[in-house]
Coordinates of C-alpha atoms in Angstrom, one line a residue:
Chain A
M1 CA -23.0 1.6 3.1
S2 CA -22.2 5.3 2.8
G3 CA -18.9 7.1 3.4
W4 CA -16.3 5.7 1.1
H5 CA -14.7 9.0 1.6
I6 CA -11.3 9.1 3.4
K7 CA -11.2 12.7 4.4
N8 CA -7.4 13.2 4.5
N9 CA -6.9 11.2 1.3
V10 CA -8.6 13.7 -1.0
M11 CA -5.9 15.4 -3.1
R12 CA -5.8 19.1 -2.5
T13 CA -3.8 21.4 -4.8
V14 CA -2.0 24.1 -2.9
E15 CA 0.3 27.0 -3.8
I16 CA 3.9 26.9 -2.7
L17 CA 4.4 29.9 -0.3
D18 CA 8.2 29.8 -0.1
V19 CA 11.2 27.6 -0.8
K20 CA 14.1 27.8 1.6
P21 CA 17.5 26.1 0.9
E22 CA 18.8 24.1 3.8
N23 CA 22.1 23.2 2.1
P24 CA 23.2 22.8 -1.6
H25 CA 21.0 19.7 -2.0
V26 CA 18.1 20.1 0.4
K27 CA 15.2 22.5 0.3
T28 CA 12.3 23.2 2.6
I29 CA 9.0 23.9 0.8
F30 CA 6.3 25.8 2.6
F31 CA 2.6 25.6 1.8
R32 CA -0.8 26.1 3.6
D33 CA -3.2 23.2 4.0
E34 CA -5.4 22.7 7.0
M35 CA -5.1 19.0 7.3
C36 CA -1.4 18.9 6.9
A37 CA -1.2 21.5 9.7
S38 CA -2.9 19.0 12.0
A39 CA -0.2 16.3 11.4
E40 CA 1.5 14.6 14.3
P41 CA 5.3 14.4 14.3
G42 CA 6.4 11.5 12.1
Q43 CA 3.3 11.4 9.9
F44 CA 3.9 11.8 6.2
I45 CA 2.0 13.2 3.2
M46 CA 2.0 12.3 -0.5
V47 CA 3.2 15.3 -2.6
W48 CA 2.1 15.4 -6.2
I49 CA 4.5 17.2 -8.6
P50 CA 2.1 17.7 -11.5
G51 CA 3.3 15.9 -14.6
V52 CA 6.2 14.3 -12.9
D53 CA 5.4 12.0 -9.9
E54 CA 3.9 11.7 -6.5
I55 CA 6.2 11.0 -3.5
P56 CA 5.9 10.5 0.2
L57 CA 7.5 13.1 2.4
S58 CA 7.5 13.8 6.1
I59 CA 6.1 17.0 7.5
S60 CA 9.1 18.9 8.8
S61 CA 7.4 21.8 10.5
I62 CA 4.0 23.3 11.3
Y63 CA 3.6 27.0 12.1
P64 CA 0.9 28.8 14.1
D65 CA -0.3 30.6 11.0
G66 CA -1.4 27.3 9.5
S67 CA 1.4 26.8 7.1
S68 CA 3.5 23.6 7.1
S69 CA 6.6 22.4 5.3
V70 CA 8.3 19.4 3.8
T71 CA 12.1 19.1 3.6
V72 CA 13.4 17.3 0.5
A73 CA 16.8 16.2 -0.8
E74 CA 17.5 16.0 -4.5
V75 CA 17.9 12.3 -5.1
G76 CA 16.0 11.6 -8.3
E77 CA 13.7 13.0 -11.0
A78 CA 10.8 13.8 -8.7
T79 CA 12.8 15.4 -5.9
R80 CA 14.8 17.4 -8.5
A81 CA 11.6 18.7 -10.0
L82 CA 10.2 19.5 -6.6
T83 CA 13.4 21.3 -5.3
R84 CA 13.3 23.5 -8.4
M85 CA 9.7 24.7 -7.9
R86 CA 9.2 28.2 -6.6
A87 CA 6.7 30.3 -4.7
G88 CA 3.4 30.4 -6.6
D89 CA 3.8 26.9 -8.2
I90 CA 1.2 24.4 -7.5
I91 CA 1.6 21.0 -5.9
G92 CA -0.9 18.4 -4.8
V93 CA -1.0 17.0 -1.3
R94 CA -2.7 14.0 0.3
G95 CA -2.5 13.1 3.9
P96 CA -1.3 13.2 6.6
F97 CA -1.0 9.5 6.8
G98 CA 0.4 6.8 9.1
L99 CA 1.4 6.5 12.7
G100 CA 3.7 9.2 14.1
F101 CA 6.1 9.3 17.0
K102 CA 4.6 8.7 20.5
V103 CA 6.0 11.1 23.0
S104 CA 7.0 9.2 26.1
G105 CA 9.7 9.4 28.8
E106 CA 11.6 12.2 30.4
R107 CA 15.0 11.9 28.7
A108 CA 15.1 11.5 24.9
L109 CA 17.9 10.9 22.6
V110 CA 17.1 11.9 19.0
V111 CA 19.4 10.5 16.3
G112 CA 19.0 11.7 12.7
G113 CA 21.0 11.0 9.6
G114 CA 20.8 13.5 6.7
T115 CA 17.2 14.3 5.6
G116 CA 16.1 11.8 8.1
M117 CA 16.1 14.9 10.4
A118 CA 12.9 16.1 8.7
P119 CA 10.3 14.2 10.8
L120 CA 12.6 14.4 13.8
M121 CA 12.7 18.3 13.7
M122 CA 9.0 18.4 14.3
L123 CA 9.3 15.8 17.0
I124 CA 12.1 17.8 18.7
N125 CA 9.9 20.9 18.9
R126 CA 7.1 18.8 20.4
L127 CA 9.5 17.2 23.0
V128 CA 10.9 20.6 24.0
E129 CA 7.3 22.0 24.4
G130 CA 6.5 19.0 26.6
G131 CA 9.5 19.7 28.9
V132 CA 11.4 16.6 27.9
D133 CA 15.1 16.6 28.4
V134 CA 16.3 16.3 24.8
T135 CA 19.7 15.4 23.3
V136 CA 20.0 15.6 19.5
I137 CA 22.6 14.0 17.4
E138 CA 22.6 14.9 13.7
G139 CA 25.0 13.1 11.4
A140 CA 25.9 13.6 7.7
E141 CA 28.7 12.8 5.3
N142 CA 30.1 16.4 5.5
S143 CA 29.2 19.9 6.5
N144 CA 27.4 20.5 3.2
K145 CA 24.9 17.8 4.0
L146 CA 23.8 18.9 7.4
I147 CA 20.4 20.5 7.7
F148 CA 18.5 22.6 10.2
L149 CA 21.7 24.0 11.7
D150 CA 20.0 27.3 12.6
R151 CA 16.9 25.8 14.0
L152 CA 18.8 23.3 16.2
N153 CA 21.4 25.9 17.3
N154 CA 18.6 28.2 18.3
L155 CA 16.9 25.5 20.3
S156 CA 20.3 24.8 22.0
E157 CA 20.7 28.5 23.0
S158 CA 17.2 29.3 23.9
M159 CA 15.9 26.0 25.4
G160 CA 19.0 24.3 26.6
V161 CA 18.7 21.4 24.2
E162 CA 21.9 19.5 23.8
V163 CA 22.7 19.4 20.1
L164 CA 25.6 17.5 18.7
F165 CA 26.7 17.4 15.1
T166 CA 28.9 14.8 13.5
T167 CA 30.3 14.4 10.0
E168 CA 32.0 11.4 8.4
D169 CA 34.9 13.7 7.2
G170 CA 35.0 15.8 10.4
S171 CA 34.2 19.0 8.4
Y172 CA 31.7 20.0 11.1
G173 CA 31.3 18.9 14.7
F174 CA 32.6 15.5 15.7
R175 CA 34.1 13.1 13.2
G176 CA 32.4 9.8 12.6
L177 CA 28.9 8.3 12.2
A178 CA 25.9 9.4 14.2
T179 CA 25.7 6.0 15.8
D180 CA 29.3 6.2 17.0
L181 CA 28.5 9.4 18.8
A182 CA 25.2 8.0 20.1
E183 CA 27.1 5.1 21.7
R184 CA 29.4 7.6 23.5
V185 CA 26.4 9.6 24.7
L186 CA 24.6 6.5 25.9
C187 CA 27.6 5.4 27.9
N188 CA 27.5 8.7 29.9
K189 CA 23.8 9.4 30.3
R190 CA 20.7 7.4 31.0
F191 CA 17.9 7.9 28.4
D192 CA 14.3 6.6 28.4
V193 CA 13.9 6.6 24.7
I194 CA 15.8 6.8 21.4
Y195 CA 14.0 8.3 18.4
T196 CA 15.6 7.9 15.0
C197 CA 15.2 8.4 11.3
G198 CA 17.8 8.2 8.5
P199 CA 19.6 5.6 6.5
E200 CA 18.3 2.2 7.4
R201 CA 21.6 0.7 8.4
M202 CA 22.0 3.6 10.9
I203 CA 18.5 2.8 12.2
R204 CA 19.6 -0.9 12.5
K205 CA 22.6 0.1 14.6
A206 CA 20.6 2.4 16.8
Y207 CA 18.1 -0.4 17.4
E208 CA 20.9 -2.8 18.4
M209 CA 22.2 -0.1 20.8
A210 CA 18.7 0.5 22.2
K211 CA 18.5 -3.2 23.0
A212 CA 22.0 -3.3 24.5
Y213 CA 21.3 -0.3 26.7
S214 CA 17.7 -1.3 27.5
V215 CA 16.3 2.0 26.2
D216 CA 12.9 2.3 24.5
F217 CA 13.1 2.9 20.7
Q218 CA 11.0 4.4 17.9
A219 CA 12.1 4.6 14.3
S220 CA 10.6 6.1 11.2
L221 CA 11.1 3.7 8.2
E222 CA 11.0 4.3 4.5
R223 CA 9.8 2.1 1.6
Y224 CA 8.7 2.6 -2.0
M225 CA 5.1 3.9 -1.8
R226 CA 2.2 4.2 -4.0
C227 CA -1.3 4.4 -2.5
A228 CA -0.4 5.5 1.1
I229 CA -3.7 4.0 2.3
G230 CA -2.7 0.4 2.9
I231 CA -4.0 -1.3 -0.2
C232 CA -1.4 -1.5 -2.9
G233 CA 1.2 -3.5 -1.0
S234 CA 4.2 -1.6 -2.3
C235 CA 5.7 -0.6 1.1
T236 CA 5.6 -4.0 2.7
I237 CA 8.1 -4.8 5.4
G238 CA 7.4 -8.3 6.8
K239 CA 3.8 -8.4 7.7
Y240 CA 3.5 -4.6 8.0
R241 CA 2.7 -1.9 5.6
V242 CA 4.9 1.2 6.2
C243 CA 2.2 3.6 5.1
R244 CA -0.5 2.3 7.4
D245 CA 1.3 0.4 10.2
G246 CA 4.2 2.9 10.2
P247 CA 6.1 4.9 9.2
V248 CA 7.1 5.0 12.9
F249 CA 7.6 1.6 14.4
D250 CA 8.1 1.0 18.1
M251 CA 10.4 -1.5 19.8
E252 CA 7.9 -4.3 19.7
R253 CA 6.9 -4.0 16.1
I254 CA 10.6 -3.5 15.0
G255 CA 11.2 -6.8 16.8
E256 CA 8.7 -8.5 14.6
I257 CA 10.4 -7.3 11.4
E258 CA 14.0 -7.5 12.7
E259 CA 15.0 -9.9 10.0
Y260 CA 14.3 -7.3 7.3
L261 CA 15.5 -4.1 9.0
G262 CA 18.6 -2.8 7.2
V263 CA 18.6 -6.0 5.1
L264 CA 15.8 -6.4 2.6
K265 CA 13.2 -4.4 0.8
Y266 CA 11.0 -4.6 -2.3
N267 CA 11.6 -2.4 -5.4
E268 CA 8.9 -1.0 -7.6
S269 CA 8.4 -4.3 -9.4
G270 CA 8.1 -6.2 -6.1
E271 CA 11.5 -7.8 -6.4
R272 CA 13.4 -8.4 -3.2
I273 CA 16.5 -6.2 -3.1
P274 CA 19.1 -5.5 -0.4
V275 CA 18.7 -2.3 1.6
Chain B
M1 CA -18.3 -18.3 17.1
D2 CA -19.0 -21.4 15.0
Y3 CA -18.1 -20.6 11.4
S4 CA -18.9 -24.0 10.0
A5 CA -21.9 -22.6 8.1
L6 CA -19.5 -20.5 6.0
K7 CA -17.5 -23.4 4.6
T8 CA -17.4 -22.9 0.9
H9 CA -16.6 -25.3 -1.9
L10 CA -15.8 -23.7 -5.1
A11 CA -14.5 -25.3 -8.3
G12 CA -12.7 -27.9 -6.3
L13 CA -11.3 -25.6 -3.6
S14 CA -12.2 -25.8 0.0
M15 CA -12.4 -22.5 1.8
P16 CA -13.3 -21.9 5.5
N17 CA -15.5 -19.0 4.4
P18 CA -16.5 -17.2 1.2
T19 CA -14.4 -14.1 1.5
M20 CA -11.3 -13.7 -0.6
L21 CA -8.6 -11.1 -1.0
A22 CA -9.1 -9.5 -4.4
S23 CA -6.2 -9.4 -6.9
G24 CA -4.2 -6.2 -7.1
I25 CA -4.6 -5.5 -3.4
L26 CA -1.5 -6.2 -1.2
G27 CA -0.7 -9.6 -2.6
I28 CA 2.8 -9.1 -3.9
S29 CA 4.7 -10.2 -0.9
A30 CA 4.5 -13.4 1.2
G31 CA 4.3 -11.3 4.4
T32 CA 1.1 -9.4 3.5
L33 CA -0.6 -12.5 1.9
R34 CA 0.0 -14.3 5.1
A35 CA -1.2 -11.4 7.2
V36 CA -4.5 -11.3 5.1
A37 CA -5.0 -15.1 5.6
E38 CA -4.4 -14.7 9.3
A39 CA -6.9 -11.9 9.4
G40 CA -9.6 -14.3 8.3
A41 CA -9.8 -14.4 4.5
G42 CA -11.1 -17.7 3.1
A43 CA -8.6 -17.5 0.3
V44 CA -6.1 -15.0 -1.1
V45 CA -5.5 -14.0 -4.7
T46 CA -2.1 -12.6 -5.5
K47 CA -1.4 -9.4 -7.4
S48 CA -1.2 -10.2 -11.1
V49 CA 2.1 -11.8 -12.2
G50 CA 3.5 -11.9 -15.7
L51 CA 6.4 -13.5 -17.3
K52 CA 8.9 -10.7 -16.8
P53 CA 9.5 -8.1 -14.0
N54 CA 7.6 -4.9 -14.5
A55 CA 7.9 -1.7 -12.5
G56 CA 4.4 -0.4 -13.3
Y57 CA 3.6 3.3 -13.8
P58 CA 5.0 6.3 -12.0
N59 CA 2.8 7.9 -9.3
P60 CA 0.1 9.1 -8.9
T61 CA -1.2 5.5 -9.3
V62 CA -4.0 5.3 -6.7
I63 CA -6.2 8.3 -6.1
Q64 CA -9.5 8.9 -4.4
V65 CA -12.6 9.9 -6.3
E66 CA -16.3 10.1 -5.5
C67 CA -17.4 6.8 -4.0
G68 CA -14.2 4.9 -4.6
F69 CA -10.7 4.8 -5.9
L70 CA -9.2 5.2 -9.3
N71 CA -6.0 3.3 -10.0
A72 CA -3.5 2.7 -12.8
V73 CA -0.7 1.0 -11.1
G74 CA 0.4 -0.8 -14.3
L75 CA 0.7 -4.4 -13.2
P76 CA 4.0 -4.1 -11.2
N77 CA 5.3 -7.5 -10.5
P78 CA 8.7 -9.3 -10.1
G79 CA 7.9 -11.8 -12.9
I80 CA 6.8 -15.3 -12.2
H81 CA 10.3 -16.8 -11.8
K82 CA 11.0 -14.4 -8.9
F83 CA 7.5 -14.6 -7.6
I84 CA 7.9 -18.4 -7.2
E85 CA 10.5 -17.7 -4.5
E86 CA 7.9 -15.5 -2.7
M87 CA 5.4 -18.4 -3.0
G88 CA 7.9 -20.7 -1.4
E89 CA 7.4 -18.9 1.9
L90 CA 3.6 -19.7 1.7
R91 CA 3.6 -23.5 1.5
D92 CA 2.1 -23.7 5.0
L93 CA -0.7 -21.2 4.2
N94 CA -3.9 -22.5 5.7
V95 CA -6.2 -21.2 2.9
P96 CA -6.1 -21.5 -0.9
L97 CA -3.4 -19.4 -2.6
I98 CA -4.8 -18.3 -6.0
V99 CA -2.2 -16.8 -8.3
S100 CA -3.5 -14.1 -10.7
V101 CA -1.7 -14.2 -14.0
F102 CA -1.5 -12.0 -17.1
G103 CA 0.3 -12.3 -20.4
F104 CA 0.5 -10.6 -23.8
S105 CA -0.8 -13.7 -25.7
P106 CA -2.7 -16.8 -24.8
E107 CA 0.6 -18.8 -24.8
E108 CA 2.2 -16.3 -22.4
Y109 CA -0.8 -16.6 -20.0
A110 CA -0.4 -20.4 -20.2
E111 CA 3.3 -20.2 -19.6
V112 CA 3.0 -18.1 -16.5
A113 CA 0.0 -20.1 -15.2
S114 CA 1.8 -23.4 -15.6
L115 CA 4.8 -22.1 -13.7
A116 CA 2.6 -20.8 -10.9
A117 CA 0.7 -24.2 -10.8
E118 CA 4.0 -26.1 -10.6
A119 CA 5.0 -23.8 -7.7
G120 CA 2.0 -24.8 -5.7
A121 CA -0.8 -22.4 -6.7
S122 CA -4.2 -23.8 -5.5
A123 CA -5.8 -22.2 -8.5
I124 CA -5.1 -19.7 -11.3
E125 CA -7.1 -16.5 -11.9
L126 CA -6.7 -15.1 -15.3
N127 CA -6.5 -11.3 -15.4
L128 CA -8.5 -10.7 -18.6
S129 CA -9.7 -7.4 -17.4
C130 CA -7.0 -4.9 -16.3
P131 CA -8.2 -1.7 -18.0
H132 CA -5.0 0.2 -18.2
V133 CA -2.1 -1.8 -19.6
K134 CA -1.5 -2.1 -23.4
G135 CA -1.5 -5.5 -24.9
T136 CA -3.0 -7.5 -22.0
G137 CA -6.0 -7.3 -19.6
I138 CA -9.0 -5.9 -21.5
E139 CA -7.1 -5.7 -24.8
I140 CA -7.4 -9.5 -24.7
G141 CA -10.4 -9.8 -22.4
Q142 CA -12.9 -7.6 -24.2
N143 CA -12.8 -10.1 -27.2
P144 CA -14.8 -13.3 -26.6
E145 CA -12.6 -15.2 -29.1
M146 CA -9.4 -14.2 -27.3
V147 CA -11.0 -15.1 -24.0
K148 CA -11.7 -18.5 -25.4
L149 CA -8.2 -19.0 -26.8
T150 CA -6.6 -17.8 -23.6
V151 CA -8.7 -20.0 -21.2
R152 CA -8.2 -23.0 -23.5
A153 CA -4.4 -22.4 -23.7
V154 CA -4.2 -22.3 -19.9
K155 CA -6.5 -25.3 -19.3
D156 CA -4.3 -27.3 -21.7
R157 CA -1.2 -26.7 -19.5
V158 CA -2.6 -26.5 -16.0
D159 CA -4.3 -29.2 -13.9
R160 CA -5.6 -26.7 -11.3
P161 CA -8.9 -24.8 -11.3
V162 CA -8.8 -21.8 -13.6
F163 CA -10.9 -18.7 -12.9
A164 CA -11.6 -16.1 -15.6
K165 CA -11.7 -12.6 -14.2
L166 CA -13.9 -10.6 -16.5
T167 CA -14.2 -6.9 -17.4
P168 CA -17.4 -4.9 -17.2
N169 CA -16.1 -2.6 -20.0
V170 CA -18.1 -4.3 -22.7
A171 CA -21.7 -4.1 -23.9
R172 CA -22.5 -7.8 -22.9
I173 CA -20.4 -9.4 -20.2
V174 CA -22.3 -12.6 -20.7
D175 CA -20.6 -13.1 -24.0
L176 CA -17.3 -13.2 -22.2
A177 CA -18.6 -15.6 -19.6
E178 CA -20.0 -17.9 -22.2
A179 CA -16.6 -17.8 -24.0
A180 CA -14.8 -18.7 -20.8
Y181 CA -17.3 -21.4 -20.0
S182 CA -17.0 -23.0 -23.5
A183 CA -13.2 -23.1 -23.2
G184 CA -13.4 -24.9 -19.9
A185 CA -13.0 -22.3 -17.2
D186 CA -13.8 -23.6 -13.7
A187 CA -15.2 -20.3 -12.4
I188 CA -15.9 -16.7 -13.3
T189 CA -14.7 -13.7 -11.3
A190 CA -16.8 -10.6 -11.9
I191 CA -15.9 -7.8 -12.1
N192 CA -12.6 -6.0 -12.5
T193 CA -12.5 -2.2 -12.4
V194 CA -14.4 0.2 -14.7
R195 CA -12.2 2.2 -17.0
A196 CA -12.3 5.8 -15.7
M197 CA -10.4 9.1 -15.4
A198 CA -10.0 12.2 -13.2
I199 CA -8.7 15.6 -14.1
D200 CA -7.3 18.3 -11.7
V201 CA -8.9 21.6 -12.5
E202 CA -6.1 23.8 -11.1
T203 CA -3.4 22.3 -13.3
F204 CA -5.6 21.1 -16.1
R205 CA -3.9 17.7 -15.9
P206 CA -5.3 14.1 -15.7
I207 CA -4.2 13.2 -12.2
L208 CA -3.1 9.6 -12.8
A209 CA 0.3 9.4 -14.4
N210 CA -1.2 7.0 -16.9
R211 CA -4.2 9.3 -17.4
F212 CA -6.7 6.4 -17.5
G213 CA -7.3 3.9 -14.8
G214 CA -9.8 1.6 -13.2
L215 CA -12.6 2.7 -10.9
S216 CA -13.2 0.5 -7.8
G217 CA -15.3 0.9 -4.7
A218 CA -18.9 1.8 -3.9
A219 CA -19.4 3.4 -7.3
I220 CA -19.1 0.1 -9.2
K221 CA -21.0 -2.2 -6.8
P222 CA -24.4 -2.0 -8.6
I223 CA -22.6 -2.6 -11.9
A224 CA -20.9 -5.6 -10.4
V225 CA -24.1 -7.0 -8.9
R226 CA -25.8 -6.7 -12.2
C227 CA -23.0 -8.5 -14.0
V228 CA -23.0 -11.4 -11.5
Y229 CA -26.8 -11.7 -11.8
E230 CA -26.6 -11.8 -15.6
I231 CA -23.7 -14.3 -15.6
Y232 CA -25.6 -16.6 -13.2
E233 CA -28.4 -16.8 -15.6
S234 CA -26.2 -17.5 -18.6
V235 CA -23.6 -20.0 -17.6
D236 CA -23.5 -22.9 -15.2
L237 CA -20.3 -22.0 -13.4
P238 CA -19.5 -20.8 -9.9
I239 CA -19.1 -17.1 -9.7
I240 CA -16.9 -15.0 -7.5
G241 CA -18.3 -11.6 -7.0
C242 CA -16.1 -8.6 -6.7
G243 CA -16.7 -4.8 -6.8
G244 CA -17.3 -2.4 -3.9
I245 CA -17.9 -4.9 -1.2
R246 CA -17.5 -3.3 2.2
D247 CA -19.7 -5.1 4.7
W248 CA -21.7 -8.3 5.1
R249 CA -24.8 -6.8 3.5
D250 CA -22.8 -6.1 0.3
A251 CA -21.4 -9.6 0.4
V252 CA -24.9 -11.2 0.9
E253 CA -26.2 -9.0 -2.0
F254 CA -23.6 -10.5 -4.3
M255 CA -24.4 -14.0 -3.1
L256 CA -28.1 -13.6 -3.7
A257 CA -27.3 -12.4 -7.2
G258 CA -25.4 -15.7 -7.8
A259 CA -21.9 -15.4 -6.3
S260 CA -20.6 -18.4 -4.4
A261 CA -17.7 -16.4 -3.0
V262 CA -16.8 -12.7 -2.8
Q263 CA -13.6 -10.8 -3.2
I264 CA -12.6 -7.7 -1.1
G265 CA -10.2 -5.1 -2.1
S266 CA -10.6 -1.3 -1.9
A267 CA -12.6 -1.5 1.3
I268 CA -9.4 -2.6 3.1
A269 CA -8.3 1.0 2.9
L270 CA -11.4 2.0 5.0
E271 CA -11.8 -1.0 7.3
G272 CA -8.3 -2.5 7.6
L273 CA -7.7 -6.3 7.5
S274 CA -10.4 -6.9 10.1
I275 CA -12.9 -6.5 7.3
F276 CA -12.7 -10.3 6.5
K277 CA -13.7 -11.3 10.0
S278 CA -16.4 -8.6 10.3
I279 CA -18.0 -9.7 7.0
C280 CA -18.0 -13.4 8.1
D281 CA -19.5 -12.5 11.5
G282 CA -22.2 -10.5 9.7
I283 CA -23.0 -13.3 7.3
I284 CA -23.3 -15.8 10.2
S285 CA -25.8 -13.6 12.0
Y286 CA -27.8 -13.1 8.7
L287 CA -27.9 -16.9 8.0
R288 CA -29.1 -17.5 11.6
R289 CA -31.7 -14.8 11.4
K290 CA -33.1 -16.0 8.1
G291 CA -33.0 -19.7 9.1
F292 CA -30.3 -21.0 6.7
R293 CA -27.8 -23.7 7.8
S294 CA -25.2 -23.0 5.1
V295 CA -24.0 -20.0 3.2
S296 CA -24.4 -22.1 0.0
E297 CA -28.2 -22.0 0.5
I298 CA -28.4 -18.3 -0.3
V299 CA -26.4 -18.4 -3.6
G300 CA -28.6 -17.2 -6.4
L301 CA -31.8 -16.8 -4.3
A302 CA -32.6 -13.5 -6.0
H303 CA -33.3 -15.5 -9.2
K304 CA -36.3 -17.4 -7.7
K305 CA -39.4 -16.5 -9.6

């Protein structure tokens, strides 16, 4: 049988167009690739940093000129190398992969923690375009770790999106965790759906809240990844593969992997470790 | 549909059908092994497990090339002691659980295999053929003497069926099959990936972090069919065919060459887990159309003079 070719899985080498700092630890990297520019909010790509590593990253924006971006925090060797690259440097991209967010409902609560805001930023734009009433909560440890302040404040001013920031030390916006603020917001307003991405314990809390308030729920999850096409088994969560069956999971599927969410994952060796 | 014509008996194992999950694909967690079994595989083979935990290579580890995939994942595994805990969740699996093992000496293969067997493995498959890790895989499996020593060491310690998974990266694969046979192997799995490489022309770099890897998929299917055909003529052992199988026609081709069962791996990336059921459905229709009552009747038919 012919056609062993998976079109989006061919690695393309692209030039970095621009690198924009979001905060002292996070950068947004712009490049042009036709297939990446067709990604749905919540889908991810594999980014090859030649000679270093290849890592999964969510698409954080797509522009009408065909460029797209990933937003990456310095957390290890690969991300450090990537954040130090400049315009003109070459990276490889595969993807987009996986299932993204499904836009549904009229009132959406978006809860993001740290660089978990990356896939949510693209979703927020899509929701606003679709006329959805959006409330955004972004949480971080401190003001230095918040991202997309400009983009979100612009949306707030020009489109009337309610944007709430919270920091654990109170250095910007509210003081406390994103989920604490979400609980207060949920008490006062009825939402159809919660979209979330960030630290998995935050996702877990948001999931419990969604159940308690009977609100629909979609979360983007993260696991160690290798192939991105559903065969290597590295990104397993319960019976699902995050690369293929996720990274965005809906209420029903989260219910099936509830026992692992915020609890257990596999490391590179396939050993069970706590989240 | 009545699947009874697909019942397969192989080296003492009873399988509801002749399709198996190939080693190296998905099989490192209980969750995915169970998902594959529920999707219709007749047996599942785990990712290769060694004595100690191993993180494998950095990415890129799996890339797409013409007509297939190139991988050098580097045998990541939690070590047999931890993996036994994973196996504990699979006691009620309704198909055979075959544990793939590797070691850096015949004794180490035997050690891992005996622990896996004690933990409930239905059979052991010896990875004598990984083409990209130093000191194991092909570095043992390309040498017929070492194949013999390894199979014998494992057979001495394990009372379950032992399969030898062979490499095509040799001049004569039948020498390896004969070595495995003489040492008491219960079946031959053929083939593992073909050693290969890809280089990015923009950055002048080999793409795989390990530079070299193993080629799977459509590109190696004719090589695998040839190997199965040759082994069928040289040793009297059941053969499990593996290499580029994507649909029922591919599976039947391997069986006509002499395979009693087939393993499916890379094609899961294209077809998803439903591939096991669709291949079974296709074989059933083929058997009916050709007038066979059991899938075992077509094994080796291409050898009829």
